[in-house]
C-alpha cells in the first residue's frame, strides 16, 4: 500500500512559512502584490483567478484583477502589461492562459518583466531553469518538487520517467529532476516501448491529460507515482492521468486526484510572488 502524498497538507505547511515571511516584510512597509490578467469569460479561468485572489487574502498579499473583454486588441493588452511592469506595488504579473485565438501569446509573455514573471514562462526564466540558476519556477513542477522534499523522497541517482513534454509541466519537470541528479527519460505520444520505459522507472510523473493512462502494469513495485493530470469524466467526476485504484497498491508513494499536486500550484505562485517582492526590494538578489 502506497503512502498518499497529501497536497493540501504540504500546501498549508508552505503557506504558513510564506505568511510568516510576508508578515516580516510588512514591518518594513513591503506588501507583496500580484496582478492577474484575465481575457474573456472562460468559467474555469474565472475559478482559478478567484482562488488566487483568496490565497492572496489569506497570506496578506495585495492583489488586483484585470478582467478584459474577449475582443481586446493585442496592442491594448500589451499596454496593460507595460503599465503593470512600471508599478512598484505590483511584484508579480500573471496572464491567465489560454488567450482568445486572435491574440498572440508569445509577445504578451515576453512583454512581462522577467523579475515579475511569477509563472516563469518568460524566455529569460526558462533559460535560467535550464542552467539551474533560477529565481522562479513554473508553479506545478515546483509544487511537485516541494512534495517530494516534504516526504523525504531521495531523487539522487533514481530513474525518473516524465510522461508529457509540455512547456508548462513536462519540460521544466524533467530539468528540475535532472538538477537533483535523477536520470530522466521524457516520454510522449511518439515514444516507443512506453510501458517498458515506465516500468523501469523509480519515479513516474504523469502529465499528459489522458484519464487513467498509467495502469498497474506500467508501474514497478515500490515506484513513486506523481499524477499531475486533472481530467473531468462524462460523469462529472475528476480523475488524474493515473489509474489510482490499481496503481496505489503497487507504488511506495502516490499523489491522489484531487488533493495531490493541484493544491500546490497556487501555493507556488504565492511563493514566486513573495520572492519577486524580495528581489525588487533588494532583499534577495
Short mmCIF file of C-alpha atoms in Angstrom, two decimals:
data_model
loop_
_atom_site.label_atom_id
_atom_site.label_comp_id
_atom_site.label_asym_id
_atom_site.label_seq_id
_atom_site.Cartn_x
_atom_site.Cartn_y
_atom_site.Cartn_z
CA UNK A 1 0.00 0.00 0.00
CA UNK A 2 1.38 3.37 -1.04
CA UNK A 3 1.76 6.36 1.23
CA UNK A 4 -0.62 9.06 0.00
CA UNK A 5 1.13 12.36 -0.71
CA UNK A 6 -1.32 14.94 0.63
CA UNK A 7 -1.05 18.16 -1.38
CA UNK A 8 -3.40 20.02 0.94
CA UNK A 9 -1.21 19.22 3.94
CA UNK A 10 2.02 20.24 2.20
CA UNK A 11 0.40 23.36 0.76
CA UNK A 12 -0.77 24.56 4.17
CA UNK A 13 2.68 23.92 5.63
CA UNK A 14 4.34 26.04 2.92
CA UNK A 15 1.68 28.75 3.12
CA UNK A 16 2.39 29.04 6.82
CA UNK A 17 6.02 29.86 6.07
CA UNK A 18 5.02 32.29 3.29
CA UNK A 19 2.60 34.08 5.62
CA UNK A 20 5.32 34.48 8.25
CA UNK A 21 7.71 35.96 5.68
CA UNK A 22 5.01 38.28 4.35
CA UNK A 23 4.33 39.49 7.90
CA UNK A 24 8.01 40.23 8.37
CA UNK A 25 8.07 42.21 5.12
CA UNK A 26 5.06 44.20 6.24
CA UNK A 27 7.07 45.57 9.18
CA UNK A 28 9.29 47.13 6.50
CA UNK A 29 6.26 48.53 4.64
CA UNK A 30 6.56 45.92 1.90
CA UNK A 31 3.40 44.09 0.80
CA UNK A 32 3.80 41.52 -2.00
CA UNK A 33 1.49 42.49 -4.87
CA UNK A 34 0.07 40.25 -7.60
CA UNK A 35 -1.81 41.38 -10.71
CA UNK A 36 -3.80 38.80 -12.68
CA UNK A 37 -4.93 39.49 -16.23
CA UNK A 38 -7.97 37.56 -17.46
CA UNK A 39 -9.14 37.99 -21.05
CA UNK A 40 -12.68 36.83 -21.79
CA UNK A 41 -15.09 34.92 -19.58
CA UNK A 42 -13.84 31.34 -19.54
CA UNK A 43 -15.54 29.76 -16.47
CA UNK A 44 -12.56 27.60 -15.48
CA UNK A 45 -10.19 30.54 -15.71
CA UNK A 46 -12.52 32.63 -13.54
CA UNK A 47 -12.39 29.94 -10.85
CA UNK A 48 -8.59 29.86 -10.96
CA UNK A 49 -8.40 33.66 -10.72
CA UNK A 50 -10.78 33.69 -7.76
CA UNK A 51 -8.70 31.03 -5.98
CA UNK A 52 -5.59 33.14 -6.49
CA UNK A 53 -7.37 36.14 -5.01
CA UNK A 54 -8.38 34.11 -1.94
CA UNK A 55 -4.80 32.89 -1.49
CA UNK A 56 -3.52 36.47 -1.56
CA UNK A 57 -6.05 37.48 1.09
CA UNK A 58 -5.07 34.54 3.29
CA UNK A 59 -1.37 35.37 3.12
CA UNK A 60 -1.61 39.14 3.45
CA UNK A 61 -0.70 39.92 -0.16
CA UNK A 62 -2.15 42.73 -2.25
CA UNK A 63 -3.95 41.53 -5.37
CA UNK A 64 -5.84 43.02 -8.25
CA UNK A 65 -7.63 41.60 -11.25
CA UNK A 66 -7.76 43.00 -14.76
CA UNK A 67 -10.86 41.48 -16.35
CA UNK A 68 -10.65 42.31 -20.04
CA UNK A 69 -13.13 41.79 -22.90
CA UNK A 70 -12.58 38.79 -25.14
CA UNK A 71 -12.17 41.04 -28.18
CA UNK A 72 -9.40 43.20 -26.74
CA UNK A 73 -6.69 44.07 -29.24
CA UNK A 74 -3.11 42.82 -28.97
CA UNK A 75 -1.94 46.41 -28.65
CA UNK A 76 -4.27 47.21 -25.74
CA UNK A 77 -3.34 44.01 -23.91
CA UNK A 78 0.36 44.76 -24.30
CA UNK A 79 -0.22 48.28 -22.99
CA UNK A 80 -1.78 46.89 -19.80
CA UNK A 81 1.20 44.58 -19.26
CA UNK A 82 3.59 47.51 -19.69
CA UNK A 83 1.62 49.63 -17.22
CA UNK A 84 1.96 46.88 -14.61
CA UNK A 85 5.68 46.50 -15.30
CA UNK A 86 6.40 50.02 -14.04
CA UNK A 87 4.28 49.87 -10.89
CA UNK A 88 6.28 49.38 -7.69
CA UNK A 89 3.27 47.96 -5.82
CA UNK A 90 2.91 45.10 -8.31
CA UNK A 91 5.63 42.48 -7.86
CA UNK A 92 4.07 39.67 -9.88
CA UNK A 93 2.18 39.69 -13.18
CA UNK A 94 0.23 36.68 -14.37
CA UNK A 95 -1.67 36.49 -17.65
CA UNK A 96 -4.21 33.69 -17.40
CA UNK A 97 -3.95 31.25 -20.29
CA UNK A 98 -5.31 30.31 -22.74
CA UNK A 99 -5.93 33.60 -24.52
CA UNK A 100 -8.56 34.06 -27.26
CA UNK A 101 -7.35 32.79 -30.63
CA UNK A 102 -6.87 36.25 -32.18
CA UNK A 103 -4.18 37.10 -29.61
CA UNK A 104 -0.54 36.03 -29.90
CA UNK A 105 0.60 34.61 -26.57
CA UNK A 106 4.37 34.79 -27.03
CA UNK A 107 4.70 38.61 -27.26
CA UNK A 108 2.50 39.01 -24.17
CA UNK A 109 4.67 36.66 -22.11
CA UNK A 110 7.86 38.28 -23.40
CA UNK A 111 6.50 41.75 -22.53
CA UNK A 112 6.30 40.85 -18.82
CA UNK A 113 9.34 41.99 -16.85
CA UNK A 114 11.27 38.75 -16.12
CA UNK A 115 11.54 39.82 -12.46
CA UNK A 116 7.74 39.98 -12.30
CA UNK A 117 7.14 36.79 -14.29
CA UNK A 118 5.74 34.68 -11.45
CA UNK A 119 4.58 31.97 -13.88
CA UNK A 120 8.22 31.55 -15.02
CA UNK A 121 7.19 31.45 -18.68
CA UNK A 122 9.42 34.29 -19.94
CA UNK A 123 12.31 33.05 -22.12
CA UNK A 124 14.81 34.54 -19.65
CA UNK A 125 13.37 32.49 -16.81
CA UNK A 126 13.05 29.39 -18.97
CA UNK A 127 16.74 29.73 -19.81
CA UNK A 128 17.63 30.12 -16.13
CA UNK A 129 15.77 26.89 -15.35
CA UNK A 130 17.87 25.14 -18.00
CA UNK A 131 21.13 26.28 -16.37
CA UNK A 132 19.91 25.80 -12.80
CA UNK A 133 20.41 29.48 -11.94
CA UNK A 134 16.75 30.35 -11.43
CA UNK A 135 14.73 32.71 -9.25
CA UNK A 136 11.27 31.46 -10.26
CA UNK A 137 9.94 28.05 -11.25
CA UNK A 138 6.75 27.10 -13.10
CA UNK A 139 4.22 26.53 -10.36
CA UNK A 140 3.19 22.93 -10.97
CA UNK A 141 6.68 21.40 -11.36
CA UNK A 142 7.82 23.46 -8.36
CA UNK A 143 4.92 22.04 -6.37
CA UNK A 144 5.91 18.50 -7.29
CA UNK A 145 9.47 19.09 -6.09
CA UNK A 146 8.22 20.58 -2.81
CA UNK A 147 6.08 17.49 -2.19
CA UNK A 148 8.98 15.18 -2.94
CA UNK A 149 11.16 17.10 -0.47
CA UNK A 150 8.43 17.20 2.20
CA UNK A 151 8.03 13.41 2.10
CA UNK A 152 11.79 12.84 2.21
CA UNK A 153 11.97 11.09 -1.17
CA UNK A 154 15.54 10.85 -2.44
CA UNK A 155 15.78 11.67 -6.16
CA UNK A 156 19.58 11.41 -6.46
CA UNK A 157 20.58 8.60 -8.81
CA UNK A 158 16.99 7.48 -9.36
CA UNK A 159 15.45 6.70 -12.74
CA UNK A 160 12.65 9.18 -13.50
CA UNK A 161 10.11 8.91 -16.31
CA UNK A 162 8.22 12.11 -17.17
CA UNK A 163 5.21 11.41 -19.37
CA UNK A 164 4.42 14.60 -21.28
CA UNK A 165 6.62 17.26 -22.87
CA UNK A 166 4.64 20.49 -22.42
CA UNK A 167 6.46 23.76 -21.82
CA UNK A 168 4.42 24.28 -18.65
CA UNK A 169 4.97 20.93 -16.91
CA UNK A 170 6.84 18.19 -18.78
CA UNK A 171 9.97 20.03 -19.91
CA UNK A 172 10.63 22.04 -16.70
CA UNK A 173 9.75 18.99 -14.60
CA UNK A 174 12.45 16.98 -16.34
CA UNK A 175 15.02 19.74 -15.77
CA UNK A 176 14.23 20.01 -12.06
CA UNK A 177 14.63 16.26 -11.67
CA UNK A 178 17.90 16.44 -13.59
CA UNK A 179 19.17 19.21 -11.30
CA UNK A 180 18.53 16.80 -8.39
CA UNK A 181 20.72 14.18 -10.13
CA UNK A 182 17.93 11.91 -11.38
CA UNK A 183 18.37 10.11 -14.69
CA UNK A 184 15.42 11.41 -16.69
CA UNK A 185 13.52 9.99 -19.64
CA UNK A 186 10.86 12.19 -21.25
CA UNK A 187 8.09 10.18 -22.89
CA UNK A 188 5.38 11.45 -25.26
CA UNK A 189 2.97 10.40 -27.99
CA UNK A 190 5.79 9.25 -30.31
CA UNK A 191 7.66 7.22 -27.67
CA UNK A 192 8.09 3.55 -28.48
CA UNK A 193 8.02 0.92 -25.73
CA UNK A 194 6.42 3.39 -23.32
CA UNK A 195 5.20 0.68 -20.98
CA UNK A 196 8.67 -0.84 -20.63
CA UNK A 197 10.27 2.57 -20.01
CA UNK A 198 7.73 3.40 -17.30
CA UNK A 199 8.08 0.04 -15.61
CA UNK A 200 11.84 0.57 -15.29
CA UNK A 201 11.40 3.93 -13.56
CA UNK A 202 11.80 4.61 -9.84
CA UNK A 203 9.74 7.80 -10.20
CA UNK A 204 6.91 8.42 -12.67
CA UNK A 205 5.47 11.88 -13.30
CA UNK A 206 2.31 11.71 -15.44
CA UNK A 207 1.33 14.97 -17.15
CA UNK A 208 -0.46 14.20 -20.40
CA UNK A 209 -4.13 14.97 -19.78
CA UNK A 210 -5.33 11.44 -20.53
CA UNK A 211 -7.63 9.86 -17.91
CA UNK A 212 -6.14 6.87 -16.09
CA UNK A 213 -3.44 6.43 -18.73
CA UNK A 214 -0.85 4.99 -16.36
CA UNK A 215 -2.01 1.50 -15.46
CA UNK A 216 -0.73 -1.01 -12.94
CA UNK A 217 1.28 -2.97 -15.50
CA UNK A 218 3.30 0.19 -16.25
CA UNK A 219 4.49 0.66 -12.66
CA UNK A 220 7.42 -1.04 -10.96
CA UNK A 221 6.67 -2.22 -7.41
CA UNK A 222 7.80 0.46 -4.99
CA UNK A 223 7.86 3.28 -7.54
CA UNK A 224 6.91 6.86 -6.65
CA UNK A 225 3.97 7.95 -8.79
CA UNK A 226 3.18 11.66 -9.23
CA UNK A 227 -0.09 12.43 -11.03
CA UNK A 228 -0.28 15.93 -12.48
CA UNK A 229 -3.35 15.26 -14.65
CA UNK A 230 -6.78 16.73 -13.99
CA UNK A 231 -9.47 15.22 -16.20
CA UNK A 232 -13.24 15.55 -15.99
CA UNK A 233 -15.11 12.38 -16.94
CA UNK A 234 -18.55 12.29 -18.59
CA UNK A 235 -20.00 11.54 -15.16
CA UNK A 236 -18.58 14.86 -13.92
CA UNK A 237 -16.06 13.10 -11.69
CA UNK A 238 -12.48 14.35 -11.62
CA UNK A 239 -9.64 11.89 -12.14
CA UNK A 240 -5.95 12.02 -12.94
CA UNK A 241 -3.67 10.50 -15.55
CA UNK A 242 -3.03 7.51 -13.26
CA UNK A 243 -5.37 4.60 -12.60
CA UNK A 244 -5.15 5.33 -8.89
CA UNK A 245 -7.16 2.39 -7.51
CA UNK A 246 -5.00 -0.21 -9.25
CA UNK A 247 -1.63 1.57 -9.04
CA UNK A 248 -1.85 2.58 -5.37
CA UNK A 249 -1.29 -0.97 -4.02
CA UNK A 250 1.92 -1.24 -6.07
CA UNK A 251 3.55 2.17 -5.53
CA UNK A 252 5.51 3.30 -2.47
CA UNK A 253 4.19 6.88 -2.71
CA UNK A 254 1.38 8.28 -4.85
CA UNK A 255 -0.50 11.55 -5.28
CA UNK A 256 -4.31 11.47 -5.41
CA UNK A 257 -6.50 13.49 -7.78
CA UNK A 258 -7.97 15.69 -6.49
CA UNK A 259 -5.95 16.67 -3.43
CA UNK A 260 -2.46 15.90 -4.66
CA UNK A 261 -0.43 18.21 -6.89
CA UNK A 262 -3.39 20.54 -7.55
CA UNK A 263 -3.37 22.43 -4.21
CA UNK A 264 0.36 23.06 -4.62
CA UNK A 265 0.12 25.11 -7.81
CA UNK A 266 -1.35 28.32 -6.39
CA UNK A 267 0.84 27.99 -3.30
CA UNK A 268 3.91 28.02 -5.54
CA UNK A 269 2.53 31.09 -7.31
CA UNK A 270 2.37 32.80 -3.92
CA UNK A 271 5.95 31.71 -3.18
CA UNK A 272 7.12 33.17 -6.51
CA UNK A 273 5.31 36.44 -5.76
CA UNK A 274 6.97 36.64 -2.35
CA UNK A 275 10.36 36.01 -3.98
CA UNK A 276 9.65 38.71 -6.57
CA UNK A 277 8.80 41.21 -3.83
CA UNK A 278 12.06 40.49 -2.05
CA UNK A 279 14.13 40.78 -5.25
CA UNK A 280 12.51 44.05 -6.27
CA UNK A 281 13.11 45.49 -2.82
CA UNK A 282 16.76 44.38 -2.92
CA UNK A 283 16.29 41.81 -0.17
CA UNK A 284 17.08 38.77 -2.34
CA UNK A 285 19.45 39.37 -5.24
#
